[in-house]
Amino acid sequence: MCEDDHGNVTGNVEGNLMARRALFVTGAAAALTLGSVTFASGAEADDAADGSQETRTVRGTLPIGSPDFVYLPVEVPHGVREIKVAYTYEKPSVPAGTAGNALDIGIFDERGTEAGGRGFRGWSGGARTEFFLRGDDATPGYIPGPVRAGTWHIALGPYTVAPQGLPYEITITLTYGEQGATPKPVYPPSRAKGRGRDWYRGDCHLHSWYSDGRRTPAEIAALARAAGLDFINTSEHNTHSSHPHWADQAGDDLLIMLGEEVTTRNGHVVALGTDPGTFVDWRYRARDNRFGKYARQIRRAGGLVVPAHPHATCIGCGWKFGFGEADAVEVWNGPYTPDDEVTLADWDNMLVASARTGSRDWIPAMGNSDAHRDPDPVGTPQTVVLADDLTREAIQDGIRAGRSYVAESKLVSLTFTATGSKGEHAGIGERLPVDADTPVTIRLEVTGAPRCTVRFVTDQGVLLTSAPLPVSGGGTVEWSTTAAYAAYVRAELRHEVAVGALPGALAAFTNPIFLGQ
């Protein structure tokens, strides 16, 4: 240990994981804990000059087969004003088709690492190489607040480990001095001006620089307005740190709901429209049988449970928890890809299952951009919701009820209805209560979709495909059926296909209208 010419104390701690590990089980998951990192204590810490610093560096190697989380305890003495953590790790070459090294990071304070996150103070995943926390400020992704004495834990998440192992180096710097005052959080209002009962457009899966995005809240809000959106939902990976930073972006014309993208190793789920300051833990897999607990927490906090991009191909992104707890499912994520086509078919199969069992419970679909950075477009796609007003609760009610359709942009608008022989009427997400043999007219009115093809999809499959719409983008398509022939009908709007038999990319699709008593 030595002291530099600024009065800063530095030291090194060699911590090879293989030699200094202990397996422990928290309520969150089986994990590894390393040996503790210690700093000055007692009178030594009390005598530290204001602004003086101490630094420790820890080095080690995580082997293949490491658990999802490895905790490094840090003994924080009294009198600390700020904690700063920086880390690096090696990224050796690996054979084609083999995952290389990727190491995530976050931190828990002296309240511990137990499931539920009482001690949670931030997470940046792999988006940052360093972060700081103090009373009056913190790196985006982290929570400002008192730096209290006790055992803190740096949380490492070895996302993937190369065959050579994952050598890492972590540098912890404590700055002594008087703590700054923690600002009182101010959150966006839960209502905007609205237009009464109407169709409202929104994007509920967005990332800012408070997780792995590159845009500020102000930039996202401006892009949302330009995309014709009425509402958005914040959804940072495994942190609620952005919640107090959206209030000045909301307005009469834009409702901003708060949430989180809970990013587990077995899939991601959007907590949509939770109470301000709600944190949802992510440290579990499907085999741990804990997701139901956190889904219920989301609902208790006033939110919806929306599995995101269920068939995404990135490691850990595919949804493995089943859909028993889902309030809706993100069928279309970002620019339309084969992943979305698979999810659309999977969702349609769930509709068929609901129709087969006669269940009145079905899972509505939605679409979101998952935009992170330029050139990711905000509002592509967007969910268009029939809601009683532009409030958090009304928008959630519309999503939960399936009174919505998904469109690629603000240019596309749909009106989709089913009408019985006696004037009975139902719209998107509703049921037309007619006898099995009663004639039913299905009608779709479209604007903003030049040269697109309309398809009507039922529990039997695609039963009507229209000619391409005119270049003006508008048109009306009608089809006659009965409840005996079609348990439900939903509409798709597809772009033209240059070659091949596969359908074109979606321009829009609706939630179903159910037919029958």
Coordinates of C-alpha atoms in Angstrom, one line a residue:
M1 CA 0.0 0.0 0.0
C2 CA 1.3 3.5 -0.8
E3 CA 0.2 7.1 -0.8
D4 CA 0.4 9.3 -3.9
D5 CA 1.2 12.9 -3.9
H6 CA -2.4 13.9 -3.6
G7 CA -2.9 12.1 -0.3
N8 CA -4.8 9.3 -2.0
V9 CA -4.2 5.8 -0.6
T10 CA -4.1 2.9 -3.1
G11 CA -3.8 -0.8 -2.7
N12 CA -4.2 -4.1 -4.6
V13 CA -6.2 -7.1 -3.7
E14 CA -5.5 -10.2 -5.7
G15 CA -8.7 -12.2 -5.7
N16 CA -8.6 -15.3 -8.0
L17 CA -12.2 -16.6 -7.9
M18 CA -11.1 -20.2 -7.9
A19 CA -9.1 -19.7 -4.7
R20 CA -11.4 -17.4 -2.8
R21 CA -15.0 -18.3 -3.4
A22 CA -17.9 -19.3 -1.2
L23 CA -21.2 -20.5 -2.5
F24 CA -24.2 -18.9 -0.8
V25 CA -27.9 -18.8 -1.6
T26 CA -30.0 -15.7 -1.3
G27 CA -33.7 -15.3 -2.0
A28 CA -32.7 -14.3 -5.5
A29 CA -30.5 -17.1 -6.7
A30 CA -27.5 -19.3 -6.0
A31 CA -24.5 -17.0 -6.3
L32 CA -20.8 -16.7 -5.5
T33 CA -19.3 -14.2 -3.0
L34 CA -15.7 -13.2 -3.1
G35 CA -13.5 -12.1 -0.2
S36 CA -14.2 -8.7 1.2
V37 CA -12.5 -5.5 0.2
T38 CA -11.6 -3.4 3.2
F39 CA -10.8 0.3 3.7
A40 CA -9.8 2.5 6.6
S41 CA -12.0 2.1 9.7
G42 CA -12.7 3.6 13.0
A43 CA -10.5 6.6 14.0
E44 CA -8.6 6.2 10.8
A45 CA -11.6 6.9 8.7
D46 CA -12.8 9.7 11.1
D47 CA -9.5 11.4 10.6
A48 CA -9.7 11.3 6.8
A49 CA -9.5 14.8 5.2
D50 CA -12.4 16.1 3.3
G51 CA -12.0 15.1 -0.3
S52 CA -9.3 12.5 0.4
Q53 CA -9.6 9.2 -1.4
E54 CA -8.8 5.5 -0.9
T55 CA -8.6 3.1 -3.8
R56 CA -8.5 -0.7 -4.0
T57 CA -8.1 -2.9 -7.0
V58 CA -9.3 -6.4 -7.2
R59 CA -8.3 -8.9 -9.9
G60 CA -9.7 -12.4 -10.5
T61 CA -10.9 -14.8 -13.1
L62 CA -14.4 -16.2 -13.6
P63 CA -14.4 -19.7 -15.0
I64 CA -16.9 -21.3 -17.4
G65 CA -19.9 -22.4 -15.4
S66 CA -19.9 -19.4 -13.1
P67 CA -23.3 -18.7 -11.6
D68 CA -25.4 -15.9 -12.9
F69 CA -24.2 -13.5 -10.2
V70 CA -21.0 -13.0 -8.3
Y71 CA -20.9 -10.6 -5.4
L72 CA -17.8 -8.7 -4.2
P73 CA -18.3 -7.4 -0.7
V74 CA -16.9 -3.9 0.0
E75 CA -16.6 -2.8 3.6
V76 CA -17.5 0.9 3.6
P77 CA -16.4 2.9 6.6
H78 CA -18.0 6.0 8.1
G79 CA -17.5 9.3 6.6
V80 CA -17.6 8.3 2.9
R81 CA -19.1 10.8 0.5
E82 CA -18.9 9.0 -2.8
I83 CA -18.3 5.5 -4.1
K84 CA -16.8 5.1 -7.6
V85 CA -16.3 1.7 -9.3
A86 CA -14.5 1.1 -12.6
Y87 CA -13.9 -2.3 -14.2
T88 CA -12.4 -4.0 -17.2
Y89 CA -12.2 -7.5 -18.4
E90 CA -10.4 -9.4 -21.1
K91 CA -12.1 -10.3 -24.4
P92 CA -9.9 -13.1 -26.0
S93 CA -10.6 -14.4 -29.4
V94 CA -12.9 -17.4 -29.5
P95 CA -13.8 -20.0 -32.2
A96 CA -16.6 -19.2 -34.5
G97 CA -19.9 -20.0 -33.0
T98 CA -18.6 -19.8 -29.4
A99 CA -19.7 -17.0 -27.0
G100 CA -16.9 -14.6 -25.9
N101 CA -16.7 -12.8 -22.6
A102 CA -19.4 -10.3 -21.5
L103 CA -19.6 -9.1 -17.9
D104 CA -22.4 -7.0 -16.4
I105 CA -22.1 -4.9 -13.3
G106 CA -24.3 -3.2 -10.6
I107 CA -24.2 -2.5 -6.9
F108 CA -26.2 -3.1 -3.7
D109 CA -25.8 -1.0 -0.5
E110 CA -25.5 -2.1 3.1
R111 CA -29.1 -3.3 3.2
G112 CA -28.0 -6.4 1.4
T113 CA -28.5 -8.4 -1.8
E114 CA -31.7 -10.3 -0.8
A115 CA -34.4 -10.9 -3.4
G116 CA -36.7 -7.9 -3.9
G117 CA -33.8 -5.5 -4.1
R118 CA -34.1 -3.6 -0.8
G119 CA -30.4 -2.8 -1.1
F120 CA -30.5 -2.1 -4.8
R121 CA -28.6 1.0 -5.8
G122 CA -28.1 0.5 -9.6
W123 CA -27.3 -1.6 -12.6
S124 CA -25.7 -0.7 -15.9
G125 CA -25.3 -4.2 -17.3
G126 CA -22.5 -4.1 -19.9
A127 CA -23.3 -0.5 -21.0
R128 CA -20.7 1.3 -18.8
T129 CA -17.2 0.7 -17.6
E130 CA -17.5 2.9 -14.5
F131 CA -20.1 4.5 -12.2
F132 CA -20.4 6.6 -9.1
L133 CA -22.9 7.1 -6.3
R134 CA -23.2 9.9 -3.8
G135 CA -26.0 11.6 -1.9
D136 CA -26.8 14.3 -4.5
D137 CA -26.0 12.5 -7.7
A138 CA -25.2 9.2 -9.4
T139 CA -24.3 7.8 -12.8
P140 CA -27.4 7.2 -15.0
G141 CA -28.7 3.7 -14.1
Y142 CA -27.8 4.2 -10.4
I143 CA -29.7 5.7 -7.5
P144 CA -28.5 8.8 -5.6
G145 CA -28.7 8.6 -1.8
P146 CA -26.7 8.3 1.4
V147 CA -23.4 6.4 1.4
R148 CA -23.8 4.6 4.7
A149 CA -21.2 2.5 6.5
G150 CA -21.5 -1.2 6.2
T151 CA -21.0 -4.1 3.7
W152 CA -21.9 -3.1 0.2
H153 CA -21.8 -5.6 -2.7
I154 CA -20.6 -5.0 -6.2
A155 CA -22.8 -7.4 -8.3
L156 CA -21.1 -9.0 -11.3
G157 CA -23.1 -10.8 -13.9
P158 CA -21.0 -13.1 -16.2
Y159 CA -23.4 -13.0 -19.1
T160 CA -21.2 -15.2 -21.2
V161 CA -17.7 -16.7 -20.5
A162 CA -15.2 -17.6 -23.1
P163 CA -13.4 -21.0 -22.9
Q164 CA -10.3 -19.3 -21.6
G165 CA -12.2 -17.9 -18.6
L166 CA -13.1 -14.3 -17.8
P167 CA -10.2 -12.3 -16.2
Y168 CA -11.4 -9.1 -14.7
E169 CA -10.1 -6.1 -12.8
I170 CA -12.3 -3.9 -10.5
T171 CA -11.2 -0.6 -9.0
I172 CA -13.1 0.9 -6.1
T173 CA -12.5 4.4 -5.0
L174 CA -14.0 6.0 -1.8
T175 CA -14.0 9.7 -1.4
Y176 CA -14.4 11.1 2.1
G177 CA -16.3 14.1 3.2
E178 CA -19.7 15.5 4.0
Q179 CA -22.6 13.9 2.2
G180 CA -24.7 15.9 -0.3
A181 CA -28.5 16.2 0.2
T182 CA -30.5 13.8 -1.8
P183 CA -33.0 15.5 -4.1
K184 CA -36.6 14.7 -3.6
P185 CA -37.8 12.8 -6.7
V186 CA -40.5 14.4 -8.9
Y187 CA -42.4 12.1 -11.2
P188 CA -44.5 12.8 -14.4
P189 CA -48.3 13.0 -13.8
S190 CA -50.5 10.0 -14.4
R191 CA -52.7 11.9 -16.8
A192 CA -52.5 14.1 -19.8
K193 CA -55.1 16.3 -21.4
G194 CA -56.6 13.7 -23.7
R195 CA -59.6 13.8 -26.0
G196 CA -62.0 11.7 -23.9
R197 CA -62.8 8.2 -25.3
D198 CA -60.6 7.9 -28.4
W199 CA -57.8 6.0 -30.0
Y200 CA -54.4 6.9 -28.5
R201 CA -51.0 5.9 -29.9
G202 CA -48.1 4.8 -27.8
D203 CA -44.7 3.1 -27.5
C204 CA -44.2 1.2 -24.3
H205 CA -40.7 -0.2 -24.8
L206 CA -37.9 2.4 -24.9
H207 CA -34.4 2.8 -23.6
S208 CA -32.5 6.0 -22.6
W209 CA -29.0 6.5 -21.3
Y210 CA -30.3 5.4 -17.9
S211 CA -29.6 1.8 -19.2
D212 CA -28.1 0.8 -22.5
G213 CA -29.7 3.5 -24.7
R214 CA -27.9 6.5 -26.0
R215 CA -30.7 9.1 -25.9
T216 CA -31.7 11.4 -23.2
P217 CA -35.3 11.6 -22.0
A218 CA -35.7 14.9 -23.8
E219 CA -34.6 13.4 -27.1
I220 CA -36.9 10.5 -26.7
A221 CA -39.9 12.7 -25.8
A222 CA -39.2 14.9 -28.9
L223 CA -39.1 11.8 -31.1
A224 CA -42.3 10.4 -29.5
R225 CA -44.1 13.6 -30.3
A226 CA -42.7 13.6 -33.9
A227 CA -44.0 10.0 -34.3
G228 CA -47.5 11.1 -33.4
L229 CA -47.5 9.3 -30.0
D230 CA -49.8 10.2 -27.2
F231 CA -48.1 8.1 -24.5
I232 CA -44.9 6.3 -23.8
N233 CA -43.6 4.0 -21.1
T234 CA -40.0 4.0 -19.7
S235 CA -38.4 0.5 -19.7
E236 CA -34.8 0.6 -18.6
H237 CA -33.0 -2.8 -18.1
N238 CA -33.2 -3.8 -14.4
T239 CA -33.3 -0.3 -13.0
H240 CA -35.9 2.3 -12.1
S241 CA -33.3 5.1 -11.9
S242 CA -34.8 7.1 -14.8
H243 CA -38.2 7.5 -13.1
P244 CA -37.5 11.0 -11.6
H245 CA -36.0 12.3 -14.8
W246 CA -39.1 12.3 -17.0
A247 CA -41.3 14.8 -15.3
D248 CA -40.2 17.8 -17.3
Q249 CA -40.8 15.9 -20.6
A250 CA -44.5 15.2 -19.9
G251 CA -47.2 17.6 -21.1
D252 CA -50.8 17.9 -22.0
D253 CA -49.9 16.2 -25.3
L254 CA -47.8 13.3 -23.9
L255 CA -48.5 10.9 -21.1
I256 CA -45.3 9.3 -19.7
M257 CA -45.8 6.1 -17.8
L258 CA -43.0 4.5 -15.7
G259 CA -41.8 1.0 -15.8
E260 CA -38.8 -1.3 -16.2
E261 CA -37.6 -4.0 -18.6
V262 CA -37.0 -6.9 -16.2
T263 CA -34.1 -8.6 -18.0
T264 CA -33.6 -12.1 -16.7
R265 CA -31.4 -14.9 -18.2
N266 CA -34.6 -16.6 -19.4
G267 CA -36.3 -13.7 -21.1
H268 CA -37.4 -10.1 -20.7
V269 CA -40.6 -8.7 -19.5
V270 CA -41.9 -5.1 -19.6
A271 CA -43.4 -3.8 -16.3
L272 CA -45.7 -1.3 -17.9
G273 CA -47.0 1.7 -16.0
T274 CA -45.9 0.9 -12.5
D275 CA -46.1 3.3 -9.6
P276 CA -43.2 5.8 -9.5
G277 CA -40.0 4.4 -7.9
T278 CA -41.0 0.7 -8.3
F279 CA -38.1 -1.7 -8.7
V280 CA -38.6 -5.2 -9.9
D281 CA -35.9 -7.8 -9.3
W282 CA -34.5 -9.8 -12.2
R283 CA -32.2 -12.3 -10.5
Y284 CA -33.9 -15.7 -11.3
R285 CA -34.5 -18.1 -14.1
A286 CA -37.6 -20.1 -15.1
R287 CA -36.3 -23.1 -13.2
D288 CA -36.3 -21.1 -9.9
N289 CA -40.1 -20.8 -10.0
R290 CA -40.1 -17.2 -8.8
F291 CA -41.5 -15.3 -11.7
G292 CA -45.1 -15.4 -10.4
K293 CA -44.0 -13.5 -7.3
Y294 CA -42.6 -10.7 -9.3
A295 CA -45.5 -10.6 -11.7
R296 CA -47.8 -10.1 -8.8
Q297 CA -45.5 -7.3 -7.5
I298 CA -45.8 -5.6 -10.9
R299 CA -49.6 -5.7 -10.6
R300 CA -49.6 -4.6 -7.0
A301 CA -47.6 -1.6 -8.2
G302 CA -50.3 -0.8 -10.7
G303 CA -48.5 -2.2 -13.7
L304 CA -49.1 -4.6 -16.5
V305 CA -46.9 -7.7 -17.2
V306 CA -45.9 -7.8 -20.8
P307 CA -43.4 -10.4 -22.0
A308 CA -41.1 -8.7 -24.6
H309 CA -39.8 -10.1 -27.9
P310 CA -40.6 -13.7 -26.9
H311 CA -38.7 -15.3 -29.8
A312 CA -35.7 -13.0 -29.9
T313 CA -32.5 -14.9 -30.7
C314 CA -30.0 -13.0 -28.5
I315 CA -28.7 -15.0 -25.5
G316 CA -31.2 -14.9 -22.7
C317 CA -33.8 -12.9 -24.6
G318 CA -36.2 -15.7 -25.6
W319 CA -39.2 -16.0 -23.2
K320 CA -39.1 -19.2 -21.1
F321 CA -41.6 -18.4 -18.3
G322 CA -44.8 -19.2 -20.1
F323 CA -47.7 -16.8 -20.5
G324 CA -49.8 -17.6 -17.5
E325 CA -49.0 -14.3 -15.8
A326 CA -49.1 -12.1 -18.9
D327 CA -51.5 -9.2 -19.3
A328 CA -50.4 -8.7 -22.9
V329 CA -47.6 -9.9 -25.1
E330 CA -45.2 -7.9 -27.2
V331 CA -45.8 -9.6 -30.6
W332 CA -44.0 -7.0 -32.7
N333 CA -40.7 -5.6 -31.5
G334 CA -38.9 -2.9 -33.6
P335 CA -38.6 -3.3 -37.4
Y336 CA -40.5 -6.4 -38.5
T337 CA -38.3 -9.5 -38.6
P338 CA -38.7 -13.3 -38.8
D339 CA -38.6 -13.3 -35.0
D340 CA -41.8 -11.3 -35.0
E341 CA -43.4 -13.5 -37.6
V342 CA -42.8 -16.5 -35.3
T343 CA -44.2 -14.7 -32.3
L344 CA -47.3 -13.7 -34.3
A345 CA -48.0 -17.3 -35.2
D346 CA -47.4 -18.4 -31.6
W347 CA -49.8 -15.7 -30.3
D348 CA -52.4 -16.8 -32.9
N349 CA -52.1 -20.4 -31.6
M350 CA -52.9 -19.1 -28.1
L351 CA -56.0 -17.4 -29.5
V352 CA -57.0 -20.8 -31.0
A353 CA -56.5 -22.5 -27.6
S354 CA -58.7 -19.9 -26.0
A355 CA -61.4 -20.4 -28.6
R356 CA -61.1 -24.2 -28.3
T357 CA -61.6 -24.2 -24.5
G358 CA -64.3 -21.6 -24.6
S359 CA -62.3 -19.4 -22.3
R360 CA -63.1 -15.7 -22.1
D361 CA -59.5 -15.1 -21.0
W362 CA -57.1 -14.4 -23.8
I363 CA -53.8 -12.5 -24.1
P364 CA -53.9 -9.3 -26.1
A365 CA -51.0 -8.4 -28.4
M366 CA -49.1 -5.1 -28.6
G367 CA -46.1 -3.7 -30.5
N368 CA -43.3 -1.4 -29.4
S369 CA -40.1 0.0 -30.9
D370 CA -37.5 -1.1 -28.3
A371 CA -35.5 1.9 -29.6
H372 CA -32.1 2.4 -28.1
R373 CA -30.1 4.9 -30.2
D374 CA -29.9 6.5 -33.6
P375 CA -31.1 5.4 -36.1
D376 CA -33.7 3.3 -34.1
P377 CA -37.1 4.9 -34.8
V378 CA -39.3 5.7 -31.9
G379 CA -42.9 4.6 -32.6
T380 CA -42.1 1.9 -35.0
P381 CA -44.3 0.1 -34.3
Q382 CA -46.8 1.7 -32.1
T383 CA -49.8 0.3 -30.2
V384 CA -53.1 2.2 -30.9
V385 CA -55.4 1.9 -27.9
L386 CA -59.1 2.7 -27.5
A387 CA -59.2 4.3 -24.0
D388 CA -61.7 6.4 -22.1
D389 CA -59.1 9.1 -21.6
L390 CA -55.3 9.8 -21.7
T391 CA -54.5 8.5 -18.2
R392 CA -52.3 5.6 -17.0
E393 CA -55.3 3.6 -15.8
A394 CA -57.4 4.1 -18.9
I395 CA -54.5 3.2 -21.3
Q396 CA -53.8 0.1 -19.2
D397 CA -57.5 -0.9 -19.3
G398 CA -57.5 -0.6 -23.0
I399 CA -54.3 -2.7 -23.4
R400 CA -55.6 -5.3 -20.9
A401 CA -58.9 -5.6 -22.7
G402 CA -57.3 -5.9 -26.2
R403 CA -59.0 -2.8 -27.5
S404 CA -56.0 -2.0 -29.7
Y405 CA -54.2 -2.6 -32.9
V406 CA -50.5 -2.3 -33.9
A407 CA -49.3 0.0 -36.7
E408 CA -45.9 0.6 -38.2
S409 CA -46.3 4.4 -38.0
K410 CA -48.7 7.3 -37.3
L411 CA -49.7 7.2 -41.0
V412 CA -51.6 3.9 -40.7
S413 CA -55.1 4.0 -39.2
L414 CA -57.7 1.1 -39.0
T415 CA -61.3 0.7 -38.2
F416 CA -62.2 -3.0 -37.7
T417 CA -65.8 -4.1 -36.9
A418 CA -68.1 -7.1 -36.9
T419 CA -71.8 -6.6 -37.4
G420 CA -74.7 -9.1 -37.0
S421 CA -77.9 -9.5 -39.0
K422 CA -79.9 -7.6 -36.4
G423 CA -77.5 -4.7 -36.1
E424 CA -75.3 -6.2 -33.3
H425 CA -71.9 -4.6 -33.3
A426 CA -68.5 -5.4 -31.9
G427 CA -65.1 -3.8 -32.3
I428 CA -61.5 -4.8 -31.7
G429 CA -61.0 -6.9 -28.5
E430 CA -64.8 -7.4 -28.1
R431 CA -67.2 -10.3 -28.6
L432 CA -70.1 -10.3 -31.0
P433 CA -72.8 -12.4 -29.2
V434 CA -74.6 -14.0 -32.1
D435 CA -75.9 -17.5 -32.7
A436 CA -73.6 -19.9 -34.5
D437 CA -75.4 -19.6 -37.9
T438 CA -76.1 -15.9 -37.8
P439 CA -74.5 -14.1 -40.8
V440 CA -71.8 -11.7 -39.7
T441 CA -70.2 -9.0 -41.7
I442 CA -66.5 -8.2 -41.0
R443 CA -65.3 -4.8 -42.2
L444 CA -61.9 -3.2 -42.2
E445 CA -61.4 0.4 -43.2
V446 CA -57.7 1.4 -43.9
T447 CA -55.8 4.7 -44.4
G448 CA -52.1 5.2 -44.9
A449 CA -51.2 1.8 -46.3
P450 CA -50.4 2.1 -50.1
R451 CA -50.2 -1.2 -52.0
C452 CA -50.7 -3.2 -48.8
T453 CA -52.7 -6.4 -48.8
V454 CA -55.5 -7.1 -46.2
R455 CA -55.7 -10.6 -44.7
F456 CA -58.5 -11.8 -42.4
V457 CA -57.2 -14.5 -40.0
T458 CA -59.5 -16.9 -38.0
D459 CA -59.0 -19.9 -35.9
Q460 CA -58.7 -21.9 -39.2
G461 CA -56.0 -19.6 -40.6
V462 CA -56.1 -17.0 -43.4
L463 CA -59.6 -17.1 -45.0
L464 CA -59.5 -13.9 -47.0
T465 CA -56.6 -12.1 -48.8
S466 CA -57.5 -8.9 -50.6
A467 CA -56.0 -7.3 -53.7
P468 CA -53.4 -4.7 -53.0
L469 CA -54.8 -1.3 -51.8
P470 CA -54.4 1.6 -54.1
V471 CA -51.4 3.9 -54.0
S472 CA -53.6 6.4 -52.1
G473 CA -53.3 3.9 -49.2
G474 CA -57.0 3.9 -48.4
G475 CA -59.7 1.3 -48.8
T476 CA -62.4 -0.9 -47.3
V477 CA -62.5 -4.7 -47.3
E478 CA -65.6 -6.7 -46.2
W479 CA -66.1 -10.4 -45.7
S480 CA -69.1 -12.5 -44.6
T481 CA -68.9 -15.4 -42.2
T482 CA -70.6 -17.0 -39.2
A483 CA -69.6 -17.8 -35.6
A484 CA -69.7 -21.5 -36.5
Y485 CA -67.2 -20.9 -39.3
A486 CA -64.9 -18.4 -37.4
A487 CA -64.5 -18.3 -33.7
Y488 CA -62.6 -15.1 -34.0
V489 CA -61.4 -12.8 -36.8
R490 CA -58.4 -10.6 -36.7
A491 CA -57.0 -8.4 -39.5
E492 CA -53.5 -8.1 -40.9
L493 CA -52.1 -5.5 -43.3
R494 CA -49.1 -6.8 -45.2
H495 CA -46.6 -5.0 -47.5
E496 CA -46.1 -6.4 -51.0
V497 CA -43.6 -9.1 -51.5
A498 CA -41.1 -8.8 -54.4
V499 CA -40.6 -12.5 -54.8
G500 CA -41.5 -15.8 -53.1
A501 CA -44.6 -17.2 -51.4
L502 CA -43.9 -15.9 -47.9
P503 CA -46.2 -13.0 -46.7
G504 CA -44.8 -9.5 -46.7
A505 CA -43.8 -7.7 -43.6
L506 CA -46.6 -6.4 -41.4
A507 CA -47.8 -2.8 -41.8
A508 CA -50.4 -3.3 -39.1
F509 CA -52.5 -6.0 -37.3
T510 CA -55.4 -6.0 -34.9
N511 CA -56.4 -7.8 -31.9
P512 CA -59.3 -10.2 -32.6
I513 CA -63.0 -9.8 -32.6
F514 CA -64.6 -13.0 -31.1
L515 CA -67.8 -14.4 -32.6
G516 CA -70.5 -16.3 -30.8
Q517 CA -72.3 -16.5 -27.5

